[in-house]
Amino acid sequence: MHKTQLGMHLVWDRERTLALYIGGGVCSCLLPHGSPMVRTGPAVLAPFRLDNAVLMASVDHSADALRRALRTIPDFPKPGIQFQDITPLLADPNLLARAADVLAAPFADSGITQVVGIESRGFILAPLIARQLDAGFVPVRKEGKLPHDTIATSYELEYGTDTVEVHADALDADDCVLIHDDVIATGGTAAATAHLVAQTDAALAGFSFLIALTDLNGRDALPADAPVHTVLPVAGA
Amino acid sequence: MHKTQLGMHLVWDRERTLALYIGGGVCSCLLPHGSPMVRTGPAVLAPFRLDNAVLMASVDHSADALRRALRTIPDFPKPGIQFQDITPLLADPNLLARAADVLAAPFADSGITQVVGIESRGFILAPLIARQLDAGFVPVRKEGKLPHDTIATSYELEYGTDTVEVHADALDADDCVLIHDDVIATGGTAAATAHLVAQTDAALAGFSFLIALTDLNGRDALPADAPVHTVLPVAGA
């Protein structure tokens, strides 16, 4: 699919850019923060319906197949959380390939040199996205796990703080970075990762998530000018 | 490379099978536990020199390039440990692809259906190996991380024990499993993972490690009849 995709760039209102990538039944919409969401049927661009959603949507047959493979686990890791389990998707060779395709596709022409994956589940698909984009893979890990000199950023959790790190020499001025995690919830870890990238000389091209828990508004925690691509928006927290 | 490789199977002494896979400058030797090691020049199968090594070797130009990208970090995570840092290798798009190629190549004809990756660093290359083999990916995680019903196995550490888990429904009688981690040290985690697989109805096809710390004899901890493929044997602990 990534070989045959067709890229179209449309100028949106107030000089925002709306990029539509269409290929193999996939239609992904890249919208800057604050843009109205564009809803499309599979491979059909009209009619558009505008609302206040700020996450990007990828609406297509691939997404339907991926969504069907999700398994909701109630009350994990604690009561009240509906955990989205992606392991049935990962165990299916076709869906594993398709997930990497649709996560990478909107960034095929973005000149990505490094895909940053967030420990631990972000390690699974980020290298596959990197292969799709002919880029390298850079791990962001919890404190103390990376062996060489690091840059660190702390962020707030519900109770207390957490710290993520990247190797200080992992990214430089020649790099154009895509940040990936499997799920965006409140966006704390992804925002901290963007902050790590901002402490290097690399450019941030955007974010690509398999799942967004849309009720948690994680997109609001991320840099407003960075494209955020989500394959599977899921209502709930 | 995986498309063009040539597979040769030679019967070895005492009915052991020595399999040589040659393609794209890669020569990998798959030897059962206890076999003498066969040393080859790049793409040259003779002369053989036999010694008592029990880990398998992949001796080729790809391995040389991968080895040069390793970075040794002294005294990490604790004094006396020479940590093999693979992040420079992962950040290089060509080496990332090549690592997946050489890890997968010996198992191209083994009918692998699932590649099991061990948390956390095993998550990085296992999905790429799975893509090479047109297989799925199954995560083995530390205790309490997997959301659905699990099978668990504990194993001894230097001080205390650790536990790894796999989803109880992740593998069945139709599955042929390749276990991957980036490094084999004492082999405790890999052996525990093999024990998890043995508790399912799946068949274990073998192990594929990027690095083996040969002084720690991790191979001895693994099932004797399982092929173990190591791309980069490293002396030291």
mmCIF file of N, CA and C in Angstrom, chain A residues 119-185:
data_model
loop_
_atom_site.group_PDB
_atom_site.id
_atom_site.type_symbol
_atom_site.label_atom_id
_atom_site.label_comp_id
_atom_site.label_asym_id
_atom_site.label_seq_id
_atom_site.Cartn_x
_atom_site.Cartn_y
_atom_site.Cartn_z
ATOM 1 N N GLU A 119 8.718 3.208 25.413
ATOM 2 C CA GLU A 119 8.687 1.956 26.175
ATOM 3 C C GLU A 119 7.337 1.750 26.868
ATOM 4 N N SER A 120 6.845 0.472 26.941
ATOM 5 C CA SER A 120 7.336 -0.712 26.250
ATOM 6 C C SER A 120 6.539 -0.993 24.977
ATOM 7 N N ARG A 121 5.218 -0.776 25.000
ATOM 8 C CA ARG A 121 4.439 -1.219 23.849
ATOM 9 C C ARG A 121 4.727 -0.398 22.602
ATOM 10 N N GLY A 122 5.248 0.824 22.787
ATOM 11 C CA GLY A 122 5.643 1.628 21.631
ATOM 12 C C GLY A 122 6.837 1.054 20.892
ATOM 13 N N PHE A 123 7.559 0.123 21.544
ATOM 14 C CA PHE A 123 8.702 -0.530 20.889
ATOM 15 C C PHE A 123 8.251 -1.510 19.811
ATOM 16 N N ILE A 124 7.010 -1.959 19.878
ATOM 17 C CA ILE A 124 6.567 -3.050 19.003
ATOM 18 C C ILE A 124 6.332 -2.572 17.575
ATOM 19 N N LEU A 125 5.582 -1.487 17.432
ATOM 20 C CA LEU A 125 5.235 -1.028 16.087
ATOM 21 C C LEU A 125 6.190 0.044 15.555
ATOM 22 N N ALA A 126 6.876 0.771 16.422
ATOM 23 C CA ALA A 126 7.760 1.844 15.942
ATOM 24 C C ALA A 126 8.842 1.343 14.975
ATOM 25 N N PRO A 127 9.496 0.211 15.254
ATOM 26 C CA PRO A 127 10.498 -0.256 14.285
ATOM 27 C C PRO A 127 9.872 -0.672 12.947
ATOM 28 N N LEU A 128 8.654 -1.170 12.972
ATOM 29 C CA LEU A 128 7.973 -1.511 11.712
ATOM 30 C C LEU A 128 7.631 -0.241 10.942
ATOM 31 N N ILE A 129 7.192 0.796 11.644
ATOM 32 C CA ILE A 129 6.944 2.086 10.988
ATOM 33 C C ILE A 129 8.257 2.615 10.407
ATOM 34 N N ALA A 130 9.333 2.486 11.176
ATOM 35 C CA ALA A 130 10.647 2.943 10.709
ATOM 36 C C ALA A 130 11.042 2.239 9.414
ATOM 37 N N ARG A 131 10.813 0.931 9.355
ATOM 38 C CA ARG A 131 11.139 0.181 8.141
ATOM 39 C C ARG A 131 10.310 0.690 6.959
ATOM 40 N N GLN A 132 9.044 0.973 7.196
ATOM 41 C CA GLN A 132 8.171 1.486 6.130
ATOM 42 C C GLN A 132 8.700 2.806 5.577
ATOM 43 N N LEU A 133 9.252 3.611 6.475
ATOM 44 C CA LEU A 133 9.692 4.965 6.107
ATOM 45 C C LEU A 133 11.190 5.024 5.796
ATOM 46 N N ASP A 134 11.854 3.867 5.820
ATOM 47 C CA ASP A 134 13.306 3.801 5.622
ATOM 48 C C ASP A 134 14.035 4.697 6.632
ATOM 49 N N ALA A 135 13.557 4.659 7.846
ATOM 50 C CA ALA A 135 14.137 5.462 8.925
ATOM 51 C C ALA A 135 14.755 4.542 9.974
ATOM 52 N N GLY A 136 15.429 5.130 10.950
ATOM 53 C CA GLY A 136 15.949 4.384 12.083
ATOM 54 C C GLY A 136 14.952 4.393 13.230
ATOM 55 N N PHE A 137 15.311 3.671 14.295
ATOM 56 C CA PHE A 137 14.461 3.588 15.486
ATOM 57 C C PHE A 137 15.238 4.099 16.690
ATOM 58 N N VAL A 138 14.600 4.950 17.474
ATOM 59 C CA VAL A 138 15.203 5.480 18.701
ATOM 60 C C VAL A 138 14.269 5.178 19.872
ATOM 61 N N PRO A 139 14.757 4.479 20.897
ATOM 62 C CA PRO A 139 13.908 4.189 22.052
ATOM 63 C C PRO A 139 13.879 5.334 23.064
ATOM 64 N N VAL A 140 12.685 5.628 23.567
ATOM 65 C CA VAL A 140 12.532 6.459 24.760
ATOM 66 C C VAL A 140 12.162 5.510 25.891
ATOM 67 N N ARG A 141 12.940 5.550 26.979
ATOM 68 C CA ARG A 141 12.766 4.570 28.047
ATOM 69 C C ARG A 141 12.556 5.234 29.396
ATOM 70 N N LYS A 142 12.093 4.415 30.323
ATOM 71 C CA LYS A 142 11.930 4.887 31.684
ATOM 72 C C LYS A 142 13.306 5.147 32.296
ATOM 73 N N GLU A 143 13.322 5.912 33.344
ATOM 74 C CA GLU A 143 14.560 6.368 33.970
ATOM 75 C C GLU A 143 15.509 5.214 34.304
ATOM 76 N N GLY A 144 16.771 5.388 33.943
ATOM 77 C CA GLY A 144 17.802 4.441 34.344
ATOM 78 C C GLY A 144 17.975 3.248 33.435
ATOM 79 N N LYS A 145 17.170 3.147 32.377
ATOM 80 C CA LYS A 145 17.241 1.973 31.511
ATOM 81 C C LYS A 145 18.220 2.135 30.356
ATOM 82 N N LEU A 146 18.412 3.367 29.889
ATOM 83 C CA LEU A 146 19.324 3.585 28.761
ATOM 84 C C LEU A 146 20.758 3.681 29.280
ATOM 85 N N PRO A 147 21.698 3.004 28.607
ATOM 86 C CA PRO A 147 23.030 2.850 29.193
ATOM 87 C C PRO A 147 23.963 4.055 29.023
ATOM 88 N N HIS A 148 23.718 4.898 28.008
ATOM 89 C CA HIS A 148 24.662 5.981 27.717
ATOM 90 C C HIS A 148 24.116 7.294 28.303
ATOM 91 N N ASP A 149 24.807 8.395 28.030
ATOM 92 C CA ASP A 149 24.355 9.704 28.534
ATOM 93 C C ASP A 149 22.963 10.018 27.994
ATOM 94 N N THR A 150 22.094 10.530 28.856
ATOM 95 C CA THR A 150 20.709 10.749 28.464
ATOM 96 C C THR A 150 20.255 12.184 28.716
ATOM 97 N N ILE A 151 19.169 12.535 28.042
ATOM 98 C CA ILE A 151 18.359 13.707 28.369
ATOM 99 C C ILE A 151 17.108 13.143 29.046
ATOM 100 N N ALA A 152 16.652 13.793 30.121
ATOM 101 C CA ALA A 152 15.493 13.290 30.860
ATOM 102 C C ALA A 152 14.412 14.359 30.977
ATOM 103 N N THR A 153 13.179 13.917 31.054
ATOM 104 C CA THR A 153 12.040 14.806 31.300
ATOM 105 C C THR A 153 11.073 14.100 32.244
ATOM 106 N N SER A 154 10.617 14.826 33.244
ATOM 107 C CA SER A 154 9.618 14.280 34.168
ATOM 108 C C SER A 154 8.250 14.847 33.840
ATOM 109 N N TYR A 155 7.236 14.068 34.140
ATOM 110 C CA TYR A 155 5.860 14.529 33.891
ATOM 111 C C TYR A 155 4.962 13.980 34.988
ATOM 112 N N GLU A 156 3.837 14.640 35.158
ATOM 113 C CA GLU A 156 2.949 14.298 36.267
ATOM 114 C C GLU A 156 2.026 13.133 35.930
ATOM 115 N N LEU A 157 1.879 12.256 36.883
ATOM 116 C CA LEU A 157 0.885 11.190 36.821
ATOM 117 C C LEU A 157 -0.259 11.547 37.750
ATOM 118 N N GLU A 158 -1.236 10.657 37.822
ATOM 119 C CA GLU A 158 -2.343 10.902 38.736
ATOM 120 C C GLU A 158 -1.814 11.052 40.169
ATOM 121 N N TYR A 159 -0.892 10.161 40.526
ATOM 122 C CA TYR A 159 -0.230 10.253 41.822
ATOM 123 C C TYR A 159 1.268 10.244 41.567
ATOM 124 N N GLY A 160 1.949 11.344 41.813
ATOM 125 C CA GLY A 160 3.392 11.402 41.659
ATOM 126 C C GLY A 160 3.834 11.773 40.259
ATOM 127 N N THR A 161 5.102 11.497 39.941
ATOM 128 C CA THR A 161 5.652 11.843 38.631
ATOM 129 C C THR A 161 6.355 10.627 38.033
ATOM 130 N N ASP A 162 6.604 10.703 36.735
ATOM 131 C CA ASP A 162 7.366 9.675 36.049
ATOM 132 C C ASP A 162 8.413 10.375 35.186
ATOM 133 N N THR A 163 9.448 9.645 34.820
ATOM 134 C CA THR A 163 10.536 10.240 34.045
ATOM 135 C C THR A 163 10.847 9.368 32.837
ATOM 136 N N VAL A 164 11.001 10.012 31.694
ATOM 137 C CA VAL A 164 11.446 9.294 30.490
ATOM 138 C C VAL A 164 12.762 9.896 30.015
ATOM 139 N N GLU A 165 13.528 9.055 29.303
ATOM 140 C CA GLU A 165 14.861 9.473 28.851
ATOM 141 C C GLU A 165 15.090 9.059 27.403
ATOM 142 N N VAL A 166 15.967 9.812 26.751
ATOM 143 C CA VAL A 166 16.467 9.423 25.430
ATOM 144 C C VAL A 166 17.981 9.628 25.465
ATOM 145 N N HIS A 167 18.697 8.842 24.684
ATOM 146 C CA HIS A 167 20.143 9.057 24.614
ATOM 147 C C HIS A 167 20.431 10.463 24.089
ATOM 148 N N ALA A 168 21.386 11.136 24.738
ATOM 149 C CA ALA A 168 21.692 12.529 24.381
ATOM 150 C C ALA A 168 22.201 12.652 22.949
ATOM 151 N N ASP A 169 22.816 11.581 22.431
ATOM 152 C CA ASP A 169 23.371 11.649 21.072
ATOM 153 C C ASP A 169 22.478 10.949 20.043
ATOM 154 N N ALA A 170 21.241 10.640 20.415
ATOM 155 C CA ALA A 170 20.377 9.854 19.519
ATOM 156 C C ALA A 170 19.834 10.680 18.359
ATOM 157 N N LEU A 171 19.655 11.960 18.545
ATOM 158 C CA LEU A 171 19.025 12.818 17.538
ATOM 159 C C LEU A 171 19.869 14.077 17.348
ATOM 160 N N ASP A 172 19.999 14.505 16.087
ATOM 161 C CA ASP A 172 20.723 15.753 15.847
ATOM 162 C C ASP A 172 19.996 16.606 14.804
ATOM 163 N N ALA A 173 20.647 17.668 14.356
ATOM 164 C CA ALA A 173 19.995 18.661 13.495
ATOM 165 C C ALA A 173 19.578 18.082 12.131
ATOM 166 N N ASP A 174 20.144 16.953 11.753
ATOM 167 C CA ASP A 174 19.769 16.335 10.479
ATOM 168 C C ASP A 174 18.511 15.473 10.606
ATOM 169 N N ASP A 175 18.014 15.322 11.813
ATOM 170 C CA ASP A 175 16.912 14.377 12.017
ATOM 171 C C ASP A 175 15.538 15.030 11.972
ATOM 172 N N CYS A 176 14.624 14.272 11.397
ATOM 173 C CA CYS A 176 13.210 14.629 11.344
ATOM 174 C C CYS A 176 12.470 13.466 12.007
ATOM 175 N N VAL A 177 11.769 13.744 13.092
ATOM 176 C CA VAL A 177 11.337 12.709 14.034
ATOM 177 C C VAL A 177 9.823 12.493 14.007
ATOM 178 N N LEU A 178 9.447 11.230 13.963
ATOM 179 C CA LEU A 178 8.060 10.826 14.185
ATOM 180 C C LEU A 178 8.000 10.097 15.526
ATOM 181 N N ILE A 179 7.096 10.519 16.402
ATOM 182 C CA ILE A 179 6.928 9.878 17.712
ATOM 183 C C ILE A 179 5.766 8.896 17.639
ATOM 184 N N HIS A 180 5.996 7.679 18.123
ATOM 185 C CA HIS A 180 4.945 6.654 18.116
ATOM 186 C C HIS A 180 4.735 6.045 19.490
ATOM 187 N N ASP A 181 3.486 5.812 19.834
ATOM 188 C CA ASP A 181 3.138 4.911 20.926
ATOM 189 C C ASP A 181 1.883 4.162 20.478
ATOM 190 N N ASP A 182 1.599 3.048 21.130
ATOM 191 C CA ASP A 182 0.425 2.289 20.687
ATOM 192 C C ASP A 182 -0.875 3.012 21.033
ATOM 193 N N VAL A 183 -0.899 3.659 22.201
ATOM 194 C CA VAL A 183 -2.115 4.317 22.682
ATOM 195 C C VAL A 183 -1.780 5.721 23.169
ATOM 196 N N ILE A 184 -2.630 6.696 22.848
ATOM 197 C CA ILE A 184 -2.560 7.979 23.530
ATOM 198 C C ILE A 184 -3.777 8.088 24.442
ATOM 199 N N ALA A 185 -3.488 8.252 25.742
ATOM 200 C CA ALA A 185 -4.550 8.416 26.744
ATOM 201 C C ALA A 185 -4.578 9.907 27.120
#
